[in-house]
Coordinates of C-alpha atoms and ligand atoms in Angstrom, one line a residue:
M1 CA -8.7 12.5 6.9
V2 CA -5.1 11.2 7.2
R3 CA -2.5 11.8 5.1
G4 CA 0.8 9.6 4.1
K5 CA 4.1 10.5 3.8
L6 CA 5.1 8.0 0.7
A7 CA 8.5 6.2 0.2
L8 CA 9.8 5.5 -3.3
S9 CA 9.7 1.8 -4.6
L10 CA 10.7 1.5 -8.0
L11 CA 10.1 -1.9 -9.4
F12 CA 7.0 -3.0 -11.4
L13 CA 5.9 -6.4 -11.3
S14 CA 2.9 -8.4 -12.1
L15 CA 1.4 -11.7 -10.2
G16 CA -1.3 -14.0 -11.4
L17 CA -2.4 -15.2 -7.7
K18 CA -6.0 -15.3 -7.5
A19 CA -6.6 -12.8 -4.8
Q20 CA -10.3 -12.7 -5.0
Q21 CA -10.8 -16.3 -4.0
L22 CA -8.0 -16.5 -1.2
P23 CA -9.9 -17.2 2.3
L24 CA -9.0 -14.2 4.7
P25 CA -6.8 -14.9 7.6
E26 CA -9.9 -14.7 9.8
A27 CA -12.0 -17.1 7.7
G28 CA -9.0 -19.7 7.1
A29 CA -9.0 -23.1 8.8
D30 CA -5.9 -22.8 10.5
V31 CA -5.2 -22.2 14.3
H32 CA -4.3 -18.8 15.5
E33 CA -1.2 -19.5 18.0
G34 CA -1.3 -15.6 19.6
V35 CA 1.0 -12.9 19.3
A36 CA 3.2 -14.5 22.1
S37 CA 4.1 -17.1 19.8
C38 CA 5.9 -14.5 17.5
S39 CA 7.1 -12.2 20.2
T40 CA 10.1 -13.8 21.9
S41 CA 13.4 -12.3 21.8
V42 CA 14.9 -15.3 19.4
C43 CA 11.8 -14.7 17.2
H44 CA 10.3 -11.2 16.1
G45 CA 11.0 -9.7 19.7
K46 CA 14.4 -8.2 19.2
S47 CA 14.8 -4.9 20.3
S48 CA 16.4 -3.5 16.9
P49 CA 16.7 -4.9 13.7
E50 CA 18.7 -8.0 13.7
P51 CA 22.3 -7.5 11.5
G52 CA 22.3 -10.0 8.5
S53 CA 18.9 -11.2 8.9
T54 CA 16.5 -11.3 5.8
V55 CA 13.7 -10.0 8.2
W56 CA 14.0 -7.5 11.0
L57 CA 13.2 -9.7 13.7
N58 CA 12.0 -6.8 15.9
E59 CA 8.5 -6.5 14.2
Y60 CA 7.0 -7.3 17.5
R61 CA 8.4 -3.9 19.2
I62 CA 7.3 -2.1 16.3
W63 CA 3.9 -3.4 16.2
L64 CA 3.5 -3.1 20.0
R65 CA 4.9 0.6 20.1
Q66 CA 3.9 2.3 17.2
D67 CA 1.5 0.4 15.2
Y68 CA -2.3 1.1 15.9
H69 CA -3.3 -2.3 15.5
S70 CA -2.0 -3.4 18.6
R71 CA -3.9 -0.8 20.8
A72 CA -7.3 -2.0 18.8
Y73 CA -8.4 -3.8 21.8
R74 CA -7.5 -1.4 24.3
T75 CA -9.4 1.2 22.1
L76 CA -12.4 -0.6 23.4
Q77 CA -12.0 0.2 26.4
T78 CA -11.9 3.8 26.1
D79 CA -14.7 6.1 27.3
Q80 CA -15.4 6.5 23.7
S81 CA -16.2 3.0 23.0
R82 CA -18.2 2.8 26.4
A83 CA -20.4 5.6 24.9
I84 CA -21.0 3.9 21.8
A85 CA -21.8 0.6 23.4
R86 CA -24.0 2.2 25.8
K87 CA -26.0 3.7 22.8
L88 CA -26.2 0.4 21.1
G89 CA -27.6 -0.9 24.4
L90 CA -24.3 -3.7 24.5
P91 CA -23.0 -4.5 28.0
S92 CA -19.8 -3.5 26.8
A93 CA -17.7 -3.0 23.8
A94 CA -14.5 -5.3 24.6
G95 CA -17.1 -8.2 25.1
A96 CA -19.2 -7.2 22.2
K97 CA -18.7 -9.7 18.9
I98 CA -19.7 -6.8 16.3
C99 CA -16.5 -4.4 17.7
L100 CA -14.2 -7.4 18.2
D101 CA -14.8 -8.4 15.0
C102 CA -12.6 -5.5 13.8
H103 CA -10.8 -4.8 16.9
A104 CA -9.2 -8.1 17.5
D105 CA -8.4 -11.2 15.7
N106 CA -12.0 -12.8 16.8
V107 CA -11.7 -16.2 15.5
A108 CA -13.6 -18.9 16.6
S109 CA -12.7 -20.4 19.9
E110 CA -11.4 -23.9 18.4
A111 CA -9.0 -22.0 15.9
R112 CA -7.5 -20.2 18.9
G113 CA -4.1 -21.9 19.9
R114 CA -2.6 -21.9 23.6
R115 CA -1.3 -18.5 23.5
F116 CA -3.6 -17.0 21.8
Q117 CA -5.2 -13.3 23.8
I118 CA -8.1 -11.6 22.3
S119 CA -6.8 -8.6 23.9
D120 CA -3.5 -8.5 21.7
G121 CA -5.8 -6.6 19.6
V122 CA -5.2 -6.8 15.6
G123 CA -2.2 -9.3 16.2
C124 CA 0.3 -10.7 13.5
E125 CA -2.0 -13.6 12.4
A126 CA -4.8 -11.1 11.8
C127 CA -2.9 -9.9 8.7
H128 CA -0.6 -12.8 8.2
G129 CA -2.8 -15.5 8.6
G130 CA -3.3 -18.5 11.1
A131 CA 0.3 -19.8 11.9
G132 CA -1.0 -23.5 12.9
R133 CA 0.7 -25.3 9.9
W134 CA 3.8 -22.7 9.4
L135 CA 4.9 -21.7 12.9
E136 CA 7.7 -24.1 13.4
S137 CA 8.7 -24.5 9.6
H138 CA 8.8 -20.9 8.4
A139 CA 12.2 -20.0 10.3
E140 CA 13.7 -23.3 9.0
Q141 CA 16.8 -23.1 7.1
G142 CA 15.5 -23.5 3.5
T143 CA 11.9 -22.8 3.6
N144 CA 11.0 -20.5 1.2
H145 CA 8.2 -17.9 0.8
A146 CA 6.0 -20.4 -1.6
D147 CA 6.2 -23.2 1.2
N148 CA 4.5 -20.8 3.8
L149 CA 2.0 -19.8 1.4
A150 CA 1.3 -23.4 0.7
K151 CA 0.6 -23.5 4.7
G152 CA -1.8 -21.3 5.0
M153 CA 0.4 -17.6 5.2
Y154 CA -1.5 -15.0 3.8
P155 CA 0.0 -13.3 0.7
T156 CA 0.3 -9.6 2.4
E157 CA 2.6 -8.4 -0.1
E158 CA 0.2 -9.2 -3.4
P159 CA -1.7 -6.2 -3.8
L160 CA -5.1 -7.2 -4.7
A161 CA -4.8 -9.8 -1.4
R162 CA -3.6 -6.9 0.4
A163 CA -6.3 -4.7 -0.5
R164 CA -8.8 -7.4 0.7
L165 CA -7.2 -8.0 3.8
C166 CA -7.4 -4.4 4.7
L167 CA -10.5 -3.4 3.8
S168 CA -12.4 -6.4 5.5
C169 CA -12.0 -4.3 8.6
H170 CA -11.5 -0.9 7.0
L171 CA -14.6 -1.3 5.1
G172 CA -16.5 -4.8 6.2
T173 CA -17.4 -8.0 4.8
R174 CA -20.7 -9.9 4.5
D175 CA -19.7 -10.9 8.4
K176 CA -18.9 -7.9 9.9
F177 CA -19.9 -4.1 8.7
A178 CA -19.8 -0.6 10.5
T179 CA -23.3 0.2 9.9
H180 CA -24.9 3.5 10.3
R181 CA -26.3 2.4 13.7
I182 CA -22.9 2.2 14.9
M183 CA -21.8 5.5 13.3
G184 CA -24.7 7.2 14.7
A185 CA -23.8 6.0 18.2
G186 CA -20.5 7.9 17.5
H187 CA -18.0 5.3 15.8
P188 CA -15.7 7.5 13.1
R189 CA -16.5 7.3 9.3
L190 CA -14.3 4.6 7.9
S191 CA -12.3 5.7 4.8
F192 CA -9.5 4.1 3.2
E193 CA -6.7 4.2 0.2
L194 CA -4.5 1.4 0.2
E195 CA -1.1 2.9 -0.5
T196 CA -1.6 5.7 2.2
F197 CA -2.7 3.2 4.8
T198 CA 0.4 1.1 3.7
V199 CA 2.4 3.5 4.3
N200 CA 0.8 5.2 7.2
Q201 CA 1.4 1.9 9.1
P202 CA 4.7 1.9 11.1
A203 CA 6.9 -0.4 8.5
H204 CA 8.2 -3.6 10.1
Y205 CA 9.7 -4.5 7.3
E206 CA 11.9 -3.2 4.2
V207 CA 11.6 -3.7 0.9
D208 CA 15.4 -4.1 0.4
S209 CA 17.4 -6.5 -2.4
D210 CA 16.9 -9.6 -0.3
Y211 CA 13.1 -8.8 0.1
R212 CA 12.9 -8.6 -3.8
E213 CA 14.5 -11.8 -4.1
R214 CA 12.0 -13.6 -1.7
K215 CA 8.8 -11.5 -2.9
P216 CA 7.6 -8.9 -5.7
A217 CA 8.1 -5.5 -4.6
I218 CA 4.9 -3.4 -5.9
A219 CA 5.3 0.1 -6.9
S220 CA 3.2 2.5 -5.1
V221 CA 1.1 3.6 -8.3
N222 CA 0.2 -0.2 -8.6
M223 CA -0.5 -0.4 -5.1
W224 CA -2.7 3.0 -5.4
L225 CA -4.8 1.2 -8.4
A226 CA -5.2 -2.0 -6.7
G227 CA -6.6 0.0 -4.0
L228 CA -9.0 2.2 -5.9
S229 CA -10.4 -1.2 -7.9
V230 CA -10.9 -3.5 -5.0
T231 CA -12.6 -1.1 -2.6
A232 CA -15.0 0.0 -5.6
M233 CA -15.4 -4.2 -5.9
A234 CA -15.8 -4.7 -2.3
Q235 CA -18.5 -1.9 -2.0
L236 CA -20.6 -3.2 -4.9
E237 CA -20.4 -6.6 -3.2
L238 CA -21.4 -5.4 -0.3
L239 CA -24.6 -3.7 -2.1
Q240 CA -25.4 -7.5 -3.0
E241 CA -25.3 -8.7 1.0
S242 CA -28.3 -8.4 3.5
W243 CA -26.6 -5.4 4.9
F244 CA -28.0 -3.6 2.1
T245 CA -31.0 -6.0 1.0
D246 CA -32.7 -6.6 4.0
P247 CA -35.9 -4.9 3.3
G248 CA -36.2 -2.2 6.2
L249 CA -38.1 1.1 5.4
I250 CA -34.6 2.9 5.2
P251 CA -31.8 1.3 3.6
E252 CA -28.3 1.1 5.3
L253 CA -27.1 4.5 5.4
S254 CA -23.6 3.9 5.4
F255 CA -23.7 2.9 1.8
Y256 CA -24.3 6.4 1.0
Q257 CA -22.1 9.4 0.6
C258 CA -22.3 10.5 4.5
H259 CA -22.3 14.4 3.4
A260 CA -25.3 14.2 1.5
C261 CA -27.2 14.5 4.7
H262 CA -24.6 15.5 6.8
H263 CA -24.1 19.0 5.8
P264 CA -25.5 22.5 6.4
M265 CA -28.6 23.3 4.5
D266 CA -27.5 26.7 3.6
D267 CA -24.8 25.0 1.5
L268 CA -26.6 24.7 -1.7
R269 CA -24.7 22.0 -3.7
W270 CA -26.8 20.1 -6.2
Q271 CA -26.1 20.5 -9.7
R272 CA -26.6 18.5 -13.0
E273 CA -23.4 16.8 -13.8
G274 CA -21.8 14.1 -16.1
A275 CA -22.7 10.7 -15.0
D276 CA -24.8 11.9 -12.2
Q277 CA -27.6 13.2 -14.6
A278 CA -29.7 10.5 -13.2
L279 CA -29.9 11.6 -9.7
P280 CA -32.3 14.8 -9.3
P281 CA -31.9 17.5 -6.5
G282 CA -32.5 15.9 -3.2
A283 CA -31.3 12.6 -3.9
V284 CA -29.2 10.7 -1.6
R285 CA -26.3 9.4 -3.3
L286 CA -24.6 6.2 -3.0
N287 CA -20.7 6.4 -2.0
D288 CA -19.1 6.1 -4.9
G289 CA -16.0 8.2 -4.4
S290 CA -13.1 5.3 -5.0
L291 CA -15.2 4.3 -8.3
V292 CA -15.5 8.0 -9.9
V293 CA -11.9 8.5 -9.1
L294 CA -11.1 4.9 -10.8
I295 CA -13.2 6.0 -13.7
A296 CA -11.5 9.2 -14.0
V297 CA -8.0 7.5 -14.0
I298 CA -8.7 5.2 -16.5
K299 CA -9.8 8.0 -18.9
T300 CA -7.2 10.2 -18.0
G301 CA -4.7 7.7 -18.5
K302 CA -6.5 5.7 -21.6
L303 CA -6.0 2.7 -19.5
G304 CA -9.2 0.6 -20.6
E305 CA -12.5 1.1 -22.1
A306 CA -14.3 3.8 -19.5
G307 CA -17.5 4.3 -21.3
A308 CA -18.8 1.0 -20.4
L309 CA -18.0 1.7 -16.8
D310 CA -19.5 5.4 -17.0
N311 CA -22.9 4.1 -18.3
A312 CA -22.6 1.3 -15.9
L313 CA -22.2 3.9 -13.1
R314 CA -25.1 5.9 -14.2
S315 CA -27.5 2.8 -14.3
L316 CA -26.5 2.1 -10.6
H317 CA -27.5 5.5 -9.4
T318 CA -30.7 5.5 -11.4
A319 CA -31.5 2.2 -10.0
S320 CA -30.9 3.5 -6.4
L321 CA -34.1 5.4 -7.1
E322 CA -36.1 2.4 -7.9
S323 CA -35.6 -0.6 -5.9
R324 CA -33.2 -2.7 -3.5
E325 CA -33.5 -5.5 -6.5
A326 CA -32.7 -3.0 -9.4
V327 CA -29.5 -1.6 -7.1
V328 CA -28.4 -5.1 -6.5
A329 CA -28.5 -6.4 -10.5
K330 CA -26.6 -3.0 -11.3
A331 CA -23.8 -3.5 -8.8
R332 CA -23.5 -6.8 -9.9
S333 CA -23.0 -6.0 -13.7
L334 CA -20.4 -3.0 -12.7
H335 CA -18.6 -5.3 -10.3
D336 CA -18.3 -7.8 -13.8
L337 CA -16.6 -5.2 -15.6
L338 CA -14.3 -4.1 -12.9
A339 CA -13.0 -7.4 -11.8
P340 CA -10.8 -7.9 -15.2
M341 CA -9.6 -4.4 -14.8
A342 CA -8.4 -4.7 -11.3
E343 CA -6.1 -7.4 -12.5
K344 CA -4.9 -5.3 -15.6
L345 CA -4.7 -2.3 -13.6
S346 CA -2.7 -3.3 -10.7
G347 CA -0.4 -5.6 -12.8
S348 CA 0.6 -3.0 -15.5
N349 CA 4.0 -1.2 -16.0
Y350 CA 3.6 2.8 -15.5
D351 CA 6.2 4.9 -16.6
S352 CA 6.8 8.6 -15.6
T353 CA 5.0 10.1 -18.8
T354 CA 1.9 7.9 -17.6
M355 CA 2.1 9.1 -14.4
E356 CA 2.5 12.7 -15.1
R357 CA -0.6 12.4 -17.4
L358 CA -2.6 11.1 -14.6
R359 CA -1.4 13.6 -12.5
G360 CA -2.4 16.4 -14.9
G361 CA -5.5 14.8 -15.6
L362 CA -6.7 14.5 -12.4
L363 CA -5.8 17.9 -11.4
Q364 CA -7.7 19.3 -14.4
R365 CA -10.7 17.3 -13.4
A366 CA -10.7 18.4 -9.8
A367 CA -10.2 22.2 -10.9
A368 CA -13.3 21.7 -13.4
G369 CA -15.0 20.7 -10.1
Q370 CA -15.7 17.2 -11.2
F371 CA -15.1 15.7 -7.7
R372 CA -17.9 17.6 -5.6
H373 CA -18.9 14.6 -3.1
F374 CA -16.3 14.7 0.0
T375 CA -15.1 10.7 -0.7
A376 CA -14.3 11.7 -4.2
A377 CA -12.4 14.7 -3.2
E378 CA -10.6 12.9 -0.4
Q379 CA -9.5 9.9 -3.0
V380 CA -8.3 12.4 -5.8
F381 CA -6.2 14.2 -3.1
L382 CA -4.4 11.0 -1.9
G383 CA -4.1 9.8 -5.9
V384 CA -2.3 12.9 -6.8
E385 CA 0.0 12.8 -3.6
T386 CA 0.8 9.5 -4.5
L387 CA 1.8 10.3 -8.1
G388 CA 3.8 13.3 -6.7
L389 CA 5.7 11.1 -4.5
A390 CA 6.2 8.2 -6.9
L391 CA 7.6 11.1 -9.9
G392 CA 10.1 12.3 -7.1
D393 CA 8.7 16.0 -7.6
A394 CA 6.4 16.5 -4.8
G395 CA 8.9 19.0 -3.1
T396 CA 8.4 21.4 -6.0
Y397 CA 4.9 22.2 -5.3
E398 CA 4.3 21.5 -1.6
K399 CA 2.9 24.7 -0.6
A400 CA 0.1 24.0 -2.9
M401 CA -0.5 20.8 -2.0
D402 CA -0.4 21.5 1.9
A403 CA -3.1 24.2 0.9
W404 CA -5.3 21.9 -1.3
F405 CA -5.1 19.2 1.8
E406 CA -6.6 21.9 4.0
S407 CA -9.7 21.4 1.7
V408 CA -10.2 18.0 2.5
R409 CA -8.8 17.8 6.1
D410 CA -12.0 18.1 7.9
E411 CA -15.0 16.4 6.2
N412 CA -17.3 18.9 8.4
R413 CA -15.9 22.1 6.5
F414 CA -15.7 20.7 3.2
V415 CA -16.6 23.3 0.2
P416 CA -16.5 21.7 -3.1
K417 CA -16.1 25.0 -4.7
Q418 CA -12.8 25.7 -2.6
F419 CA -11.2 22.3 -3.3
A420 CA -11.8 23.0 -6.8
V421 CA -10.2 26.2 -7.0
L422 CA -7.2 24.7 -4.9
A423 CA -6.7 21.9 -7.2
G424 CA -6.2 24.5 -10.1
Q425 CA -3.6 26.1 -8.0
V426 CA -1.8 22.7 -7.5
E427 CA -2.2 22.5 -11.2
K428 CA -0.4 25.9 -12.1
A429 CA 2.3 25.0 -9.4
L430 CA 3.3 21.9 -11.5
Ligands
LIG501 C1 -8.8 -7.2 11.5 C2 -9.1 -5.8 11.6 C3 -7.9 -4.9 10.4 C4 -7.3 -5.3 9.4 C5 -7.2 -6.9 8.7 C6 -6.5 -4.1 9.2 N1 -6.7 -3.2 10.1 FE1 -5.9 -1.1 10.0 N2 -7.1 -0.9 11.5 C7 -8.0 -1.6 12.4 C8 -8.5 -0.9 13.4 C9 -9.6 -1.3 14.5 C10 -7.7 0.4 13.7 C11 -7.9 1.6 14.6 C12 -7.1 0.9 15.9 C13 -7.2 1.9 17.0 O1 -7.0 3.0 16.9 O2 -7.4 1.7 17.8 C14 -7.0 0.4 12.5 C15 -5.9 1.3 12.1 C16 -5.2 1.6 11.3 C17 -4.4 2.6 10.8 C18 -4.1 3.8 11.7 C19 -5.5 4.6 10.8 C20 -5.3 6.1 11.3 O3 -6.6 6.7 11.5 O4 -4.3 6.8 11.6 C21 -3.9 2.4 9.5 C22 -2.4 3.2 9.1 C23 -4.3 0.9 9.1 N3 -5.2 0.5 10.0 C24 -3.9 0.5 8.3 C25 -3.9 -1.1 7.8 C26 -3.4 -1.7 6.3 C27 -2.5 -0.9 5.6 C28 -4.0 -2.7 6.7 C29 -4.1 -4.0 5.8 C30 -2.4 -4.6 5.4 C31 -4.9 -2.8 7.8 N4 -5.0 -1.8 8.4 C32 -5.7 -4.2 8.1 C33 -8.2 -3.1 12.0 C34 -7.6 -3.6 10.8
LIG502 C1 -16.0 -3.0 9.9 C2 -15.0 -2.9 11.1 C3 -15.3 -2.3 12.3 C4 -16.2 -2.2 13.2 C5 -17.7 -3.6 13.2 C6 -16.1 -1.5 14.4 N1 -14.8 -1.0 14.2 FE1 -13.9 0.4 15.4 N2 -12.8 1.1 14.1 C7 -12.6 0.4 12.8 C8 -11.5 0.9 12.1 C9 -10.8 0.3 10.7 C10 -11.0 2.2 12.7 C11 -10.1 3.1 12.3 C12 -10.6 3.8 11.6 C13 -9.6 5.0 11.1 O1 -8.5 5.6 11.4 O2 -9.4 5.0 9.8 C14 -11.9 2.2 14.0 C15 -12.0 3.2 14.9 C16 -12.6 3.5 16.1 C17 -12.8 3.9 17.0 C18 -11.8 5.5 17.4 C19 -10.4 5.0 17.8 C20 -9.6 6.1 17.7 O3 -8.4 6.4 18.0 O4 -9.8 7.2 17.0 C21 -13.4 3.5 18.4 C22 -13.6 4.4 19.6 C23 -14.0 2.5 17.8 N3 -13.6 2.2 16.6 C24 -15.0 1.7 18.6 C25 -15.6 0.4 18.0 C26 -16.7 0.3 18.4 C27 -17.2 0.5 20.1 C28 -17.1 -0.9 17.8 C29 -18.4 -1.7 18.2 C30 -19.9 -1.1 18.6 C31 -16.5 -0.9 16.9 N4 -15.4 0.3 16.7 C32 -16.9 -1.7 15.4 C33 -13.2 -0.8 12.3 C34 -14.4 -1.3 13.0
LIG503 C1 -2.4 -4.7 9.7 C2 -1.6 -5.7 9.2 C3 -0.3 -6.4 9.6 C4 -0.2 -6.9 11.3 C5 -0.9 -6.6 12.5 C6 1.2 -7.4 11.1 N1 1.8 -7.3 9.7 FE1 3.3 -8.1 9.3 N2 3.3 -7.5 7.3 C7 2.0 -6.7 6.9 C8 2.5 -6.3 5.6 C9 1.4 -5.7 4.7 C10 3.7 -6.4 5.1 C11 4.5 -6.1 4.0 C12 4.4 -7.1 2.7 C13 5.0 -8.5 2.7 O1 6.0 -8.3 2.9 O2 4.2 -9.5 3.0 C14 4.1 -7.2 6.4 C15 5.6 -7.8 6.5 C16 6.4 -8.8 7.5 C17 7.2 -9.7 7.4 C18 8.0 -9.7 6.3 C19 9.2 -9.1 5.8 C20 10.0 -9.5 4.8 O3 11.1 -8.9 4.4 O4 9.6 -10.6 4.2 C21 7.2 -10.2 8.9 C22 8.4 -11.0 9.0 C23 6.2 -9.7 9.7 N3 5.3 -8.7 8.8 C24 5.8 -10.2 10.6 C25 4.9 -9.7 11.3 C26 4.8 -9.7 13.0 C27 5.7 -10.8 14.0 C28 3.7 -9.2 13.2 C29 3.3 -9.0 14.7 C30 3.8 -8.8 15.5 C31 3.2 -8.6 12.0 N4 3.9 -8.8 11.2 C32 1.6 -7.8 12.1 C33 1.0 -6.7 7.4 C34 0.8 -6.9 8.9
LIG504 C1 -30.0 9.8 4.2 C2 -29.2 10.7 5.2 C3 -27.8 10.1 5.6 C4 -27.1 9.6 5.6 C5 -26.7 9.1 4.1 C6 -25.9 9.5 6.7 N1 -26.8 9.9 7.7 FE1 -25.8 9.9 9.6 N2 -27.7 10.6 10.3 C7 -28.8 10.6 9.6 C8 -30.1 10.8 10.1 C9 -31.3 11.0 9.9 C10 -29.4 10.7 11.6 C11 -30.2 10.9 12.8 C12 -29.8 12.3 13.6 C13 -30.3 12.6 14.8 O1 -30.4 12.0 15.6 O2 -30.6 13.8 15.2 C14 -28.1 10.5 11.6 C15 -27.1 10.3 12.5 C16 -25.8 10.3 12.5 C17 -24.7 10.6 13.6 C18 -25.3 10.6 15.0 C19 -25.6 12.3 15.3 C20 -26.1 12.7 16.5 O3 -26.3 13.8 16.8 O4 -25.9 11.7 17.7 C21 -23.5 10.3 13.1 C22 -22.4 10.6 13.8 C23 -23.4 10.1 11.9 N3 -25.1 10.1 11.5 C24 -22.9 9.5 10.9 C25 -23.0 9.3 9.3 C26 -21.9 8.6 8.8 C27 -20.2 8.4 9.0 C28 -22.4 8.7 7.3 C29 -21.8 7.9 6.1 C30 -21.1 6.5 6.5 C31 -23.9 9.0 7.4 N4 -24.0 9.4 8.7 C32 -25.1 8.7 6.3 C33 -29.0 10.7 8.1 C34 -27.8 10.5 7.5

């Protein structure tokens, strides 16, 4: 699991954008002009930040030298990718649509401009949207951010929209998905937490005073909650797609807790617990990591009506013992409950008292053994880390956090009891 070092951000703002309905960069109608059309030395290809400019203008350098997205295509040419392709019966990974859809800006050929190159990997326009209509105008005097958005630039600054964007590759969509077949061939498990991944992507921008004049600056806590909500919603949406509903004998296994199956048999983990009561020993549990943590956050902070969510989650688990149709129906109703909450949670103001209560509450629940499944444990750890950095006192209990991190660092060595004990030690060290 990756871990982030978070930067402070203090402004709290809410936005009314309908992030749910925006087309993703890959699905928009605009032409993708290619990284070469952004990277010249008079544009975003300077060697260091340009003094006096609103944006740094060395974004290309940072992306090329430090950002994993610039090597996403090259990854498809490694031995690991070759082995995956071979096991899947693909002639090559770098030529396969199922790999390129996430490892490059794989838009249709009619949406590729003159300087577009698939080998650029996850380039600027894979996140910022096809530049066909704004490439010329966005650098002109007097153009503002709203003009750019109106011409198809994607609102990467908006938390719900950003979460959708990142998750389109870091989880999947109705059109592309990292199936258990791909995992079985050797692809790493996909895990995602918006704030941590935002911080781990080498920044090619700075949220400074002129940024705040142009765009809203989003606090890390809001980014975290937007990510938890949208991840949960995106998973529930995918459960309603053919990835899950196709009637093979065994359902698509990457919707489940990987470690429900992939853990040693002498490590007996099942126990009766809260919302889980629905699941008997030996059941394969749907991956509800983000949801379980989101519900715990809502309860701890009294941020909304959690009882209905608890019931809906329990019904989803019960449905997973019955039929695909039942799962689809319950996924839909749980999703309906979450959609309005996502807007509220990502747009609210969180003062330090609330953040302290959230951190204390999550730790208390973790110490009581409430997050026994790896994906939930991973999310709780990252949430507590984000809260500590936002509160500014993370240094005072760093040692206990480092010890706790060791218990989630390697998913193959995760021991739920140890995770709980170490959470208790963080709680004491606060
Ligand atoms: C078009 C698909 C795509 C989109 C959109 C995307 N990513 Fe990625 N991302 C990838 C791929 C593929 C990799 C792995 C690259 C490699 O190592 O070859 C990756 C890697 C990363 C990594 C490094 C992971 C690690 O293990 O250290 C971070 C951090 C990251 N992405 C953050 C983000 C964030 C934040 C967003 C949204 C703003 C985002 N990504 C959007 C495809 C995407
Ligand atoms: C749904 C999107 C998606 C699909 C489909 C996908 N990948 Fe990935 N892949 C990712 C992301 C995201 C990462 C980075 C994971 C992380 O570090 O969190 C990644 C990581 C990898 C890595 C590990 C890179 C490293 O440096 O650790 C390899 C290898 C890889 N992918 C190969 C492939 C191949 C080959 C295919 C096609 C069979 C493929 N991927 C299909 C999204 C995808
Ligand atoms: C994985 C997604 C991703 C990729 C790839 C990416 N960006 Fe960004 N970019 C972001 C995010 C997230 C932000 C911060 C939010 C915002 O201000 O929109 C951002 C911000 C920016 C900004 C705005 C800075 C400001 O002060 O307003 C510029 C300019 C920019 N990126 C240029 C580029 C260029 C040029 C490339 C390609 C070389 C690129 N980006 C590649 C996600 C990405
Ligand atoms: C319902 C049980 C189940 C779930 C859930 C499950 N797997 Fe698997 N997995 C299997 C089985 C069965 C195999 C085939 C084992 C074999 O070939 O020996 C397998 C194979 C694999 C392999 C290849 C192992 C090998 O020896 O070649 C990997 C890697 C893998 N799974 C990863 C995952 C990931 C990642 C997830 C979660 C996203 C996941 N699995 C979820 C049952 C499961």
